[in-house]
PDB file of C-alpha atoms in Angstrom:
ATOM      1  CA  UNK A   1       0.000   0.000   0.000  1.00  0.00           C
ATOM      2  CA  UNK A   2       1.364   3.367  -1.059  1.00  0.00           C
ATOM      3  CA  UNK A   3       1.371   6.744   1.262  1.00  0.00           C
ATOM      4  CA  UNK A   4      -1.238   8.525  -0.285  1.00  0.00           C
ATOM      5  CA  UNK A   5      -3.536   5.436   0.250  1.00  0.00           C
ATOM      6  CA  UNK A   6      -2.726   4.818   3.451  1.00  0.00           C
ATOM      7  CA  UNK A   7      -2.892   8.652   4.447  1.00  0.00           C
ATOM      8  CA  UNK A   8      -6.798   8.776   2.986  1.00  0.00           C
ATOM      9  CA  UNK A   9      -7.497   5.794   4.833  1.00  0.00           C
ATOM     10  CA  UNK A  10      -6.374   7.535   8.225  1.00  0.00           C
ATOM     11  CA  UNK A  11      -8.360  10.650   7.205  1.00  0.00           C
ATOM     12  CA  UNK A  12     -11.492   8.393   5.913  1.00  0.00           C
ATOM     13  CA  UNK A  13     -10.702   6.710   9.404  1.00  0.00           C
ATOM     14  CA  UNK A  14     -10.368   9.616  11.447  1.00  0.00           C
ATOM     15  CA  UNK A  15     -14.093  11.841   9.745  1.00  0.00           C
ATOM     16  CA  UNK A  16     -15.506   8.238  10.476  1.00  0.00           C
ATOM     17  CA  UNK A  17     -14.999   8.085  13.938  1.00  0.00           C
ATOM     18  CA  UNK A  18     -14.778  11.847  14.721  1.00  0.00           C
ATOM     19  CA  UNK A  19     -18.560  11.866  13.055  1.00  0.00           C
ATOM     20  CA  UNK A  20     -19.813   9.156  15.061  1.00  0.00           C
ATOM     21  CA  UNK A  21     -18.707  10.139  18.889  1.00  0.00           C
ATOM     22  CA  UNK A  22     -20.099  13.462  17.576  1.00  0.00           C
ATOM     23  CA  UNK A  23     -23.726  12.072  16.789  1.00  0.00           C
ATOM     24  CA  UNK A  24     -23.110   9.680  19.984  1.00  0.00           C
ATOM     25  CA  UNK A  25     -22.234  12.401  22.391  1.00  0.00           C
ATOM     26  CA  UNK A  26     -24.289  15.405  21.880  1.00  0.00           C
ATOM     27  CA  UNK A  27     -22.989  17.836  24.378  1.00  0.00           C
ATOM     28  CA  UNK A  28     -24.558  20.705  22.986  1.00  0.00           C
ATOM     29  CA  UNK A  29     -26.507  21.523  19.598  1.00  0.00           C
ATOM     30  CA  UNK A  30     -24.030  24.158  18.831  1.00  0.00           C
ATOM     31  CA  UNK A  31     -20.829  22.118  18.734  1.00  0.00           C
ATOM     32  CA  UNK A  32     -22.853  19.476  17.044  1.00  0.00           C
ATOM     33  CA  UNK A  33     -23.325  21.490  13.916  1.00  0.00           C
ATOM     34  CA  UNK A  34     -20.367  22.640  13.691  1.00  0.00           C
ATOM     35  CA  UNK A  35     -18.344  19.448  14.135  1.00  0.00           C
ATOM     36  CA  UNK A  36     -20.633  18.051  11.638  1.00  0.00           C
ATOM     37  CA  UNK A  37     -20.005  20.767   8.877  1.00  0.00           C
ATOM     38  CA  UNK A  38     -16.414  20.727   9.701  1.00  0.00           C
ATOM     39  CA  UNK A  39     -16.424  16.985   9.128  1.00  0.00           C
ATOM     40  CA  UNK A  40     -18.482  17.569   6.038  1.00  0.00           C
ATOM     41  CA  UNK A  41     -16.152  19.890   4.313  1.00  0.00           C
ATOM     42  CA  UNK A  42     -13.085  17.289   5.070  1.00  0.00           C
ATOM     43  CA  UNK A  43     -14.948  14.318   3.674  1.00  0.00           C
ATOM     44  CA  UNK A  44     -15.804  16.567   0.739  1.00  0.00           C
ATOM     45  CA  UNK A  45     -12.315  17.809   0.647  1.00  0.00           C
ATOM     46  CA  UNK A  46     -11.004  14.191   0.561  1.00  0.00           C
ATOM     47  CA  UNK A  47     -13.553  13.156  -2.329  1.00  0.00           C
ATOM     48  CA  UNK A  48     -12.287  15.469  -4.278  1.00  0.00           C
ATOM     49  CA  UNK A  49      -8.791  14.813  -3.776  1.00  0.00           C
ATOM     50  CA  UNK A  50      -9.226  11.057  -4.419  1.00  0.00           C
ATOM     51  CA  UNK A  51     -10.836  11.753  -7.597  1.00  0.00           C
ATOM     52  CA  UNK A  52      -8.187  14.332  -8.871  1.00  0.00           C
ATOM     53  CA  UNK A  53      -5.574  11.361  -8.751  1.00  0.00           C
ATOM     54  CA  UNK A  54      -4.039  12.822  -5.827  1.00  0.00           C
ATOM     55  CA  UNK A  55      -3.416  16.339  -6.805  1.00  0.00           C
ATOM     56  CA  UNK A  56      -3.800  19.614  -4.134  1.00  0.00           C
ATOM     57  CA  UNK A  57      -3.241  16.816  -1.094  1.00  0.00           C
ATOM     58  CA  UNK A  58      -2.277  20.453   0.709  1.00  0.00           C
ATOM     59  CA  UNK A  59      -5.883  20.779   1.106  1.00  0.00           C
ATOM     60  CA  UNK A  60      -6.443  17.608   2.809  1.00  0.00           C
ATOM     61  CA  UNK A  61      -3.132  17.997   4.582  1.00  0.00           C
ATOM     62  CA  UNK A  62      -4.672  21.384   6.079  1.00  0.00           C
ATOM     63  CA  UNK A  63      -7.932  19.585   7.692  1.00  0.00           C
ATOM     64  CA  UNK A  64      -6.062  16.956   8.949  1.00  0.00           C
ATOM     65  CA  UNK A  65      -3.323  19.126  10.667  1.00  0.00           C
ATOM     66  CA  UNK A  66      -6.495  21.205  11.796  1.00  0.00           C
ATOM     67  CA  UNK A  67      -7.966  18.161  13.360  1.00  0.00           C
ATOM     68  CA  UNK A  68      -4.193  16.983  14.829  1.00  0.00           C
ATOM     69  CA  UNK A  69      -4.127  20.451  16.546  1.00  0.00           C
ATOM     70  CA  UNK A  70      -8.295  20.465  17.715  1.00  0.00           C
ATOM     71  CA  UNK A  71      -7.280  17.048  19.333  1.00  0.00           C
ATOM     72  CA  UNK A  72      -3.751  18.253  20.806  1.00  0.00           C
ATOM     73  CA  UNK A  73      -5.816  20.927  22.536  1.00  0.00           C
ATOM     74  CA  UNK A  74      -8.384  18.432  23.575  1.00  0.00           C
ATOM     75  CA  UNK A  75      -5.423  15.973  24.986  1.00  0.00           C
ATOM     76  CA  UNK A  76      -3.736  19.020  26.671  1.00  0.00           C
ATOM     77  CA  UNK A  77      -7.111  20.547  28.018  1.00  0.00           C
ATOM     78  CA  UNK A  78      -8.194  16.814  29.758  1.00  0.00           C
ATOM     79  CA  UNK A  79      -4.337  16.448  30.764  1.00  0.00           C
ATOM     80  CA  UNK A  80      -4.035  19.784  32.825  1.00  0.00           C
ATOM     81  CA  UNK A  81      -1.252  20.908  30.887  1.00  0.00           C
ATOM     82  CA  UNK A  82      -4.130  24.153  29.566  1.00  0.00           C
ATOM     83  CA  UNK A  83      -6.750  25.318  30.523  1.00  0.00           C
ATOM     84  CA  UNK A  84      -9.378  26.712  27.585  1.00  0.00           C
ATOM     85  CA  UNK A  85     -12.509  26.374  28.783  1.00  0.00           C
ATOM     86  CA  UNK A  86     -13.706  24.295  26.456  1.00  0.00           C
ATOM     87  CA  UNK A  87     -13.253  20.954  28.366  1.00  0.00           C
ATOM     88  CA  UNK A  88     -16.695  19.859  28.030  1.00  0.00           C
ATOM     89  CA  UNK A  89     -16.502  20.016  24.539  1.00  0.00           C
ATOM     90  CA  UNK A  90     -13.684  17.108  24.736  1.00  0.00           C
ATOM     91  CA  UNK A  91     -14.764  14.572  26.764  1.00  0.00           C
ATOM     92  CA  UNK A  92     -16.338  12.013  25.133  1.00  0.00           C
ATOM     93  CA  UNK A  93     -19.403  10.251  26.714  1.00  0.00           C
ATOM     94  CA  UNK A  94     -18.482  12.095  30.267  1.00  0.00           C
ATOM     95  CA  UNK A  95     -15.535   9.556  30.720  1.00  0.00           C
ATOM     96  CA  UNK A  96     -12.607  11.398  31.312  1.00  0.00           C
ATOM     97  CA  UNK A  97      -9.919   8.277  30.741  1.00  0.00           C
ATOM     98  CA  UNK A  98     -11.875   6.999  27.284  1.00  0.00           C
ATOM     99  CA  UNK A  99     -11.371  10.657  26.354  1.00  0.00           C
ATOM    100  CA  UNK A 100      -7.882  10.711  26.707  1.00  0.00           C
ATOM    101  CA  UNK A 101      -7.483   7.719  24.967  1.00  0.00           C
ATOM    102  CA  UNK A 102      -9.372   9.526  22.266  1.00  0.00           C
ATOM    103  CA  UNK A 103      -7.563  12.475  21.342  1.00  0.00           C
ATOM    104  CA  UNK A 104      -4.525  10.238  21.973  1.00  0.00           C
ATOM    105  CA  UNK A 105      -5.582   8.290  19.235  1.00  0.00           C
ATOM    106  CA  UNK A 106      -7.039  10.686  16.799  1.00  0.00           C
ATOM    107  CA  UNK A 107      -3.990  13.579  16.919  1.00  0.00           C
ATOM    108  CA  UNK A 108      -2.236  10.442  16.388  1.00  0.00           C
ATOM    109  CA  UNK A 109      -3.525   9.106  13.347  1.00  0.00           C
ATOM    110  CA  UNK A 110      -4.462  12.826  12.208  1.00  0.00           C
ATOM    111  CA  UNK A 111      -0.934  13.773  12.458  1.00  0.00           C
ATOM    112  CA  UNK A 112       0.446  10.527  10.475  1.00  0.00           C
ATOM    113  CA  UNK A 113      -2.098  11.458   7.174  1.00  0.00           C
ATOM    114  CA  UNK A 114      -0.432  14.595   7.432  1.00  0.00           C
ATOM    115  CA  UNK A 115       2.781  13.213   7.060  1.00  0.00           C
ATOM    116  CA  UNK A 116       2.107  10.802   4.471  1.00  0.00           C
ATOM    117  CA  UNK A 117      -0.170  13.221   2.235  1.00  0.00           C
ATOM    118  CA  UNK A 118       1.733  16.215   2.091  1.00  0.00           C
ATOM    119  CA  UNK A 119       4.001  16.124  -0.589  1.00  0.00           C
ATOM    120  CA  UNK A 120       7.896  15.823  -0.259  1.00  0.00           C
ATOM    121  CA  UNK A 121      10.412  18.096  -2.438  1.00  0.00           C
ATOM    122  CA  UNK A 122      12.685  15.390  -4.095  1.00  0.00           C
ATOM    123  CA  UNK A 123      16.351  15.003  -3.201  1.00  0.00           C
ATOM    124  CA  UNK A 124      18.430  16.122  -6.895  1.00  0.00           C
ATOM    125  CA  UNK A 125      21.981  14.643  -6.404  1.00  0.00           C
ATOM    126  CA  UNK A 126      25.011  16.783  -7.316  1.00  0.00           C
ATOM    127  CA  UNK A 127      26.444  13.828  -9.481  1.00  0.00           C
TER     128      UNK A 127
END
């Protein structure tokens, strides 16, 4: 399996999951729709990025380093480590060690489809 597959199967992964604990855990209507139409605009993003054979990956590179920084807040906010106020709006099903876990795992596998979509510059040798 190449990068760029394996990247769009971490972000397919990652809207999957994201969408889901967000229609499971409703903490309020408000962060509901808008975690919803940010997930909508990334799957969107992703569609279109497939179908283009892989071309402007920047774009999907973008949500997914937005989404590896939303959970790296979210990890630091139920850690201690910051405070932003918006600690409610990380927990997931009011369980504060399942939501660690969580944003463990999705700045995780956010932050590897960054790495493996963005493209590299290639290495020209001076022979």
């Amino acid at each position: 399996m190449d990068k760029t597959r394996l990247g769009i199967g971490l972000v397919i992964g990652v809207l999957v999951v994201q969408t889901a604990a967000t229609l499971l855990w409703d903490p309020d209507a408000t962060l509901t729709g808008i975690a919803l139409a940010f997930n909508a605009v990334a799957a969107v993003s992703t569609f279109l990025f497939v179908r283009r054979g892989g071309r402007a990956a920047w774009v999907v590179g973008g949500w997914c380093a937005g989404f590896f920084g939303w959970h790296v807040v979210g990890l630091g906010e139920l850690a201690g480590w910051w405070t932003t106020g918006l600690d409610a709006a990380f927990l997931v099903g009011g369980e504060y060690q399942g939501s660690v876990v969580y944003q463990a795992v999705m700045a995780t596998a956010a932050g590897f489809a960054v790495h493996l979509l963005l493209p590299r510059q290639r290495q020209v040798s001076a022979t």
